[in-house]
XYZ file of C-alpha atoms in Angstrom:
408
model
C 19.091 94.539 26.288
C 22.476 94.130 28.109
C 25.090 97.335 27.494
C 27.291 95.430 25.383
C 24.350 94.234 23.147
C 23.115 97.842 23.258
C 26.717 99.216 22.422
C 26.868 96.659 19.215
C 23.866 97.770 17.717
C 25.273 101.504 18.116
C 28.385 100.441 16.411
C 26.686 98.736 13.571
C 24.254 101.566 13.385
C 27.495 103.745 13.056
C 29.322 101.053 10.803
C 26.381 101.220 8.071
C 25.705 104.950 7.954
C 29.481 105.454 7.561
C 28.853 102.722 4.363
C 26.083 104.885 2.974
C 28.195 107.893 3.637
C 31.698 106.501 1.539
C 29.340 104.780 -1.010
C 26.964 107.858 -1.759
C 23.393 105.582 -1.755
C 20.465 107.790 -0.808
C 17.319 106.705 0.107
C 13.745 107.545 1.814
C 13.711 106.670 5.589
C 12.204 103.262 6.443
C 14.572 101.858 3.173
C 17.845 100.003 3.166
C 19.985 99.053 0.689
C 21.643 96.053 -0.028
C 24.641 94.884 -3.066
C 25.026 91.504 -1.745
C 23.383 90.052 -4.387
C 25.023 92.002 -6.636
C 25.748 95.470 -8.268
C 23.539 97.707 -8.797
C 21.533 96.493 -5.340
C 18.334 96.331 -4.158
C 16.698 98.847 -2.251
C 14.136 97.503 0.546
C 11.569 99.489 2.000
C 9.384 98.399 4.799
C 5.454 99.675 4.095
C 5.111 100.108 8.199
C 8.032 102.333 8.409
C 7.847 104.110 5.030
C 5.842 107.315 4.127
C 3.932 107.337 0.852
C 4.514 108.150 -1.623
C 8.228 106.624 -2.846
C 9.979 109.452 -4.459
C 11.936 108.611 -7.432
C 14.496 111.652 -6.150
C 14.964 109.999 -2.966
C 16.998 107.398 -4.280
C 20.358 107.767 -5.896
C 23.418 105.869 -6.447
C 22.303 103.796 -7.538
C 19.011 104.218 -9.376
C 16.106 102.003 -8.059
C 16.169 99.144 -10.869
C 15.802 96.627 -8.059
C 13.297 97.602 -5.540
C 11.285 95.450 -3.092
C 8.193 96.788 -0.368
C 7.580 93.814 2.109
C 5.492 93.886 5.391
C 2.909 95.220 3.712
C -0.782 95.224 5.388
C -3.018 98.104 3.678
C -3.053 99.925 0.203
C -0.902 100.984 -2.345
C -3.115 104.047 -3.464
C -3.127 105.389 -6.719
C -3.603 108.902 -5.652
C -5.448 109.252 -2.800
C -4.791 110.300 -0.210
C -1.518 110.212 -1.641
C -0.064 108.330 -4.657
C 1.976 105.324 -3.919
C 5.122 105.974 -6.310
C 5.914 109.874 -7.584
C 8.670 110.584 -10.152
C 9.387 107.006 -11.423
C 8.639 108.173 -14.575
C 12.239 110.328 -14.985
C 13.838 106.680 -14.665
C 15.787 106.104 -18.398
C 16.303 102.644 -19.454
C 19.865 104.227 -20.562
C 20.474 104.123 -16.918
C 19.791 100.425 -16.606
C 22.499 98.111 -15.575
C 21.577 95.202 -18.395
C 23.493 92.743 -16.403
C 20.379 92.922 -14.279
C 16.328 93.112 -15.073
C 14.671 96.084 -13.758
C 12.805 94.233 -10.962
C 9.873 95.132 -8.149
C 8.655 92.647 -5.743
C 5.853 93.391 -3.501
C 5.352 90.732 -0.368
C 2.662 91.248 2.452
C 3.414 90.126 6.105
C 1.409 87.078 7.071
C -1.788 87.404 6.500
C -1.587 90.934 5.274
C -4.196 92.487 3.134
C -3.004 94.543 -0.003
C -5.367 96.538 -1.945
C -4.356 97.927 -5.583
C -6.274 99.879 -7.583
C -5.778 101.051 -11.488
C -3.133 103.828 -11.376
C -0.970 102.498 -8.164
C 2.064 101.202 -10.151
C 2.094 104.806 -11.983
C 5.285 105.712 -13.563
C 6.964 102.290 -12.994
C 7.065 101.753 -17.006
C 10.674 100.633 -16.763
C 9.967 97.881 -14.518
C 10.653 94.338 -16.768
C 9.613 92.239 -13.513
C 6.659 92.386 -11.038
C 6.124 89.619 -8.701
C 3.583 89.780 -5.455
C 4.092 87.341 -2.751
C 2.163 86.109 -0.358
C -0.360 89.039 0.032
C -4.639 88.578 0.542
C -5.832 90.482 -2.127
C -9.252 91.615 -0.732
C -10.208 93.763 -3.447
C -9.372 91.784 -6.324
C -7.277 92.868 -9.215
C -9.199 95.420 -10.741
C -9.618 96.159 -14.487
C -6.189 97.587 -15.925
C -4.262 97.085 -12.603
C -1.312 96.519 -14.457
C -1.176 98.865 -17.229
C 0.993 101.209 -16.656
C 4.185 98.824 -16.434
C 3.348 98.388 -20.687
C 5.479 95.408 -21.193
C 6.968 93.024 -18.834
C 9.288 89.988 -18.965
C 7.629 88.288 -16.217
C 4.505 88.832 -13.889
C 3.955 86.173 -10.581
C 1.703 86.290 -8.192
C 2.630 83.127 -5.781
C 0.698 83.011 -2.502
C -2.117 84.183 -0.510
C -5.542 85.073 -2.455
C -7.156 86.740 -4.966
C -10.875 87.690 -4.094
C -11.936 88.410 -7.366
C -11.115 88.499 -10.863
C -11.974 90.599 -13.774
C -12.329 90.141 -17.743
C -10.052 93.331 -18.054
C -8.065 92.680 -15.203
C -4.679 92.259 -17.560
C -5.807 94.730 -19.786
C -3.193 97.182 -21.083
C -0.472 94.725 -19.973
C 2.099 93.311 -22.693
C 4.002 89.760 -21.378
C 6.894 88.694 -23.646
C 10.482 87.896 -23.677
C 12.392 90.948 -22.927
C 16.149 91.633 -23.783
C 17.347 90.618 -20.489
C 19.050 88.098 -18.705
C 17.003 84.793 -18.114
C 14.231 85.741 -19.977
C 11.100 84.103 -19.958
C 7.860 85.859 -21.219
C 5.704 84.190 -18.269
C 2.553 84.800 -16.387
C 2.530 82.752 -13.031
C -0.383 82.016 -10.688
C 0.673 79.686 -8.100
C 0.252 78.312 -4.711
C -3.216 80.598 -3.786
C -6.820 80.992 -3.641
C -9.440 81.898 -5.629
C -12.795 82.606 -4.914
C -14.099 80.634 -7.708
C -13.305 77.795 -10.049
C -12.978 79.406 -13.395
C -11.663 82.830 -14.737
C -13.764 85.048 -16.576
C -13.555 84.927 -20.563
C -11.231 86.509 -21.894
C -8.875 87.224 -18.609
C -6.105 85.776 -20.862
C -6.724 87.747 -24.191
C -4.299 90.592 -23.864
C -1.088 88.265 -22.940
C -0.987 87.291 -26.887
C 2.862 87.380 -27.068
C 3.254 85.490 -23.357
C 5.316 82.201 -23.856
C 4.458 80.640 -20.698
C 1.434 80.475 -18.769
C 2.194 78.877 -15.203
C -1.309 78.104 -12.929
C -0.305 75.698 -10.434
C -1.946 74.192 -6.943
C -4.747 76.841 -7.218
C -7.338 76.329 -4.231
C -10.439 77.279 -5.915
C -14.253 76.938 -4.638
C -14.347 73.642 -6.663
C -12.676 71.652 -9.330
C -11.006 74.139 -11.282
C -13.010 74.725 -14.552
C -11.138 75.998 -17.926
C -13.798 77.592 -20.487
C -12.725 76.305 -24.139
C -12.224 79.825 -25.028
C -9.455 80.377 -22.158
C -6.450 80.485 -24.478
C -7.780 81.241 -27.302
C -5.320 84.652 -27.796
C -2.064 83.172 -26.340
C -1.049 81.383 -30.238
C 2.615 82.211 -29.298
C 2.596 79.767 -25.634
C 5.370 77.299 -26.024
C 4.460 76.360 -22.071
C 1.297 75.398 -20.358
C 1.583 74.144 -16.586
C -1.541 73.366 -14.674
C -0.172 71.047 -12.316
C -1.979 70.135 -8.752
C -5.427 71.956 -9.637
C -7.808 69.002 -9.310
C -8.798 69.478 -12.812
C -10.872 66.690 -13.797
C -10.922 67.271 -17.269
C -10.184 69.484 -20.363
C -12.904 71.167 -22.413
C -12.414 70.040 -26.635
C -10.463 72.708 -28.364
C -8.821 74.202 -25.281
C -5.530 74.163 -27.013
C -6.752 74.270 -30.418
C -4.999 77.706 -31.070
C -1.772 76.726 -30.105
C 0.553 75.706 -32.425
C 3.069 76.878 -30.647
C 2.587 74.538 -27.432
C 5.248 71.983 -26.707
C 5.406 71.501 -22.908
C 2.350 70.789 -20.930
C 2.241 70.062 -17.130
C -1.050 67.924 -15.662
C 0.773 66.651 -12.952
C -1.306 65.812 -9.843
C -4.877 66.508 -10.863
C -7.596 64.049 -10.729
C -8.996 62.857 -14.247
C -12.324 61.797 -14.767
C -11.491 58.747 -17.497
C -13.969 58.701 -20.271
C -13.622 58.178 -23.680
C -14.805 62.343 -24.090
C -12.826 63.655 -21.516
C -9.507 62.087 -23.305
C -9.294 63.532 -26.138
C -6.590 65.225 -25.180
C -4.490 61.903 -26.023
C -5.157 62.158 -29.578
C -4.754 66.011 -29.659
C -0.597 65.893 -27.952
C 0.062 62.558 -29.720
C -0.923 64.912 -33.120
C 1.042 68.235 -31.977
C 4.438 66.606 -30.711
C 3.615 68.189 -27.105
C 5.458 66.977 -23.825
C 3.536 66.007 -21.300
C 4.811 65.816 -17.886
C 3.750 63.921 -15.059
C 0.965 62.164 -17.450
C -2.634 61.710 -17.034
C -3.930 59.839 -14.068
C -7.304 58.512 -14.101
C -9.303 59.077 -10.895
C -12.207 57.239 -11.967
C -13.884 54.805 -12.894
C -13.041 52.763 -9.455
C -11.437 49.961 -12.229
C -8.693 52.613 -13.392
C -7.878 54.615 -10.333
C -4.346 55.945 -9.955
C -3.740 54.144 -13.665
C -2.372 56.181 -16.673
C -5.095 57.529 -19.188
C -3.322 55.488 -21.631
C -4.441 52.460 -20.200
C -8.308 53.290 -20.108
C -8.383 54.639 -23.356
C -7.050 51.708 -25.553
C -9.034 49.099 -23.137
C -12.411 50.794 -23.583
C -12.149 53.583 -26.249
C -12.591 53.068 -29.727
C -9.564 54.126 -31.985
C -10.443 57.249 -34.145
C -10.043 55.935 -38.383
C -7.067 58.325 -39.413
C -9.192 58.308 -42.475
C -12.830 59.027 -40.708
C -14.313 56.653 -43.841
C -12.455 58.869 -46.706
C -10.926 55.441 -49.104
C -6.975 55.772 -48.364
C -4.477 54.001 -46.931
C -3.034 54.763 -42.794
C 1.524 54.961 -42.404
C 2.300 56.465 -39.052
C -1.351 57.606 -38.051
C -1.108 59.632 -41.177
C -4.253 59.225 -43.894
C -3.220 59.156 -47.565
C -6.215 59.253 -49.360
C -6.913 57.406 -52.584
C -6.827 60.606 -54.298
C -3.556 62.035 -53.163
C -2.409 58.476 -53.925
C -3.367 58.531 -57.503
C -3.798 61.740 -58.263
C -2.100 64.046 -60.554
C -3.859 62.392 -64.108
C -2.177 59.152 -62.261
C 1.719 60.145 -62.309
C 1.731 59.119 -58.187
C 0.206 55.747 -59.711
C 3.092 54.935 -62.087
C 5.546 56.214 -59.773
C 4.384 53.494 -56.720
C 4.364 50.375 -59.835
C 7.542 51.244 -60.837
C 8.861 51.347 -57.537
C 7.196 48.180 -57.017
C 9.051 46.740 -60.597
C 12.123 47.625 -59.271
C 11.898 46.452 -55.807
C 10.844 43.060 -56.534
C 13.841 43.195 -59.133
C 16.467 44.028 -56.641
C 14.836 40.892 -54.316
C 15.406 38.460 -57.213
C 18.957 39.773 -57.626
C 19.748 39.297 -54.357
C 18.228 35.605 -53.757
C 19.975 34.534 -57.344
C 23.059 35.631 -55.847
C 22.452 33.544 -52.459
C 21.903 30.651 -54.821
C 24.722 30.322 -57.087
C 27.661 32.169 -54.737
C 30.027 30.097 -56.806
C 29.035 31.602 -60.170
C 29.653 35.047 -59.391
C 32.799 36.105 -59.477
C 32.425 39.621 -59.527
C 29.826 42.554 -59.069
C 29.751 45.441 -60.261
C 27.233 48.901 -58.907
C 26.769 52.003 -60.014
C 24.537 54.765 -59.167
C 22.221 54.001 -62.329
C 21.921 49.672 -61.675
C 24.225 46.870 -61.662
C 25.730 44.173 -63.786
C 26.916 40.499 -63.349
C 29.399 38.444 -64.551
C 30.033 34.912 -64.592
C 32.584 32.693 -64.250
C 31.790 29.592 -66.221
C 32.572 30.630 -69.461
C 36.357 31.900 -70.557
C 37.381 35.074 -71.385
C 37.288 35.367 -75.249
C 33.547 33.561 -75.090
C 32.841 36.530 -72.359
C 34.227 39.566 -74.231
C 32.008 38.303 -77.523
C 28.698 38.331 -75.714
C 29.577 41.740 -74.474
C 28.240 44.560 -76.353
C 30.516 47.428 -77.799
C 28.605 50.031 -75.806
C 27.889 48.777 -72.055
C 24.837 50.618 -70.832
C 23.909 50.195 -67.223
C 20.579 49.452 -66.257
């Protein structure tokens, strides 16, 4: 390093201490802080320069509601041999800038390990946003990792691996759409590994108020597998993504419990085309659910890279809206004989007299295209119409009209 490179950094050094010292921010050592993003800022620690645990006291003007650790490459303990977060818990919402969600994000340097355990993120209940990035998770996510933040607006985990998952690994964790700006009530696995193709039953159970599940281009062992029971707790998800997963197919029923659904992702996975497997046609044709990026068959060789749609009214046969109950099909809707005539027949007389007054209206209407000439004037009502001709003169008119006109 040159003198005048050496005598920048001192100045810059000097220039940003001076900063802290006007402003007021405190912090541990091996933290910055940072309002370029906006006010309050984020404080930045580095895990190879900081000591554990993060004091809550340490930090002051502003309080830590935006707080990222990066270049991590070890544990964040829960207690020993030292918690990883101490006094968090004397953080009031009241102190919250709401212009802003109370945010930690946690990101590993390449190919760093991170190890949490139940009890790391300890006193961090005011915390509306967690996201991990990029960080080999070597031991998992163990059962009730993520308890103690309560409820959260978002959780993401995008990058790196997961080693193993639990049934109780979300346990204790709330996802739903906090007062804040942006919201979104989302869970988000994306862009990592797993160890396996599957997650255990019931992984999903305790997000019931999430609105968005997010599992995209998940490396897994094999095809990625979806048990039918996978969802069966999320009935408020108005968003499903599970784009670039080599899924091959959809077990029957795996959305059955969610009325809610109305935006599902299958881009980019590789559909096995059978008449079983497609089901799923029937099932967001019934719900009103958008589909983006469609379903592409990747076999049979005949219907490679061609839409679902294709194969399945070629070969499949089309479901009876009725399934053999006597009715009538209007817009893939069954209306059975009985809910046709039902009602000691009222439905009946109400369809003939509809009929009656149908065809009547027709025969109006071609009389009047026949003899244009003989009409000389028309007059409608709400309650029917009357006609009047123009052959005969006024005095022979007026006599053939009755006293009391009643419209029919």
């Amino acid at each position: 390093m040159t003198m005048v490179s050496k005598i920048r950094t001192t100045l810059l050094f000097v220039l940003l201490s001076l900063c802290e010292y006007i402003s007021g921010q405190s912090f541990p050592s091996g933290c910055s802080y940072s309002s370029a993003t906006g006010t309050p800022g984020i404080f930045t620690c580095d895990f190879a320069s900081v000591t554990l645990p993060l004091t809550f006291s340490t930090f002051s003007s502003p309080y830590p509601q935006r707080l990222v650790i990066n270049n991590i490459d070890g544990q964040l303990p829960a207690s020993s041999p030292s918690a990883s977060f101490s006094g968090f818990s004397s953080m009031s919402t009241a102190n919250l800038d709401t212009n802003y969600p109370a945010s930690l994000e946690v990101k590993c340097t390449t190919n760093g390990n991170l190890v949490l355990f139940a009890g790391t993120f300890s006193g961090l209940s005011y915390m509306q946003e967690l996201k991990i990035t990029n960080c080999i998770m070597s031991g998992g996510l163990p059962n009730n990792v993520f308890s103690d933040f309560g409820d959260l607006d978002s959780l993401i985990i995008d990058g790196g691996s997961i080693s193993s998952l639990n049934a109780d690994s979300l346990s204790g964790l709330n996802i739903t759409k906090l007062s804040i700006p942006n919201a979104m009530g989302m869970f988000a696995m994306t862009n990592l590994a797993l160890s396996t193709n599957t997650f255990p039953s019931g992984f999903f159970y305790p997000l019931s108020k999430v609105k968005s599940i997010v599992l995209d281009n998940l490396a897994t062992s094999s095809a990625l597998s979806l048990p039918a029971d996978t969802f069966t707790q999320n009935t408020m998800m108005e968003t499903l993504s599970l784009s670039h997963n080599s899924l091959t197919s959809l077990p029957n029923n795996v959305l059955s419990t969610l009325g809610a659904l109305n935006y599902l992702n299958l881009t980019g996975n590789n559909w096995e085309c059978t008449c079983d497997n497609l089901w799923i046609l029937t099932t967001i044709s019934t719900k009103a659910i958008d589909v983006v990026g469609g379903i592409v068959c990747s076999s049979p060789s005949d219907y490679e890279d061609k839409r679902a749609t294709t194969y399945y009214y070629n070969v499949c046969p089309q479901d009876d809206a009725c399934q053999g109950t006597p009715g009538v099909v209007l817009g893939g809707e069954c209306i059975t004989y009985p809910m046709l005539f039902g009602d000691g027949g009222a439905n009946l007389v109400i369809l003939i007299l509809s009929c009656v007054i149908l065809i009547s209206v027709l025969k109006t209407k071609k009389k009047v295209k026949e003899h244009p000439r003989e009409v000389t004037s028309i007059n409608i009502s709400t309650r029917g119409y009357r006609f009047t001709r123009g052959k005969k003169d006024a005095a022979a008119r007026a006599k053939e009209q009755p006293s009391d006109l009643r419209w029919i």
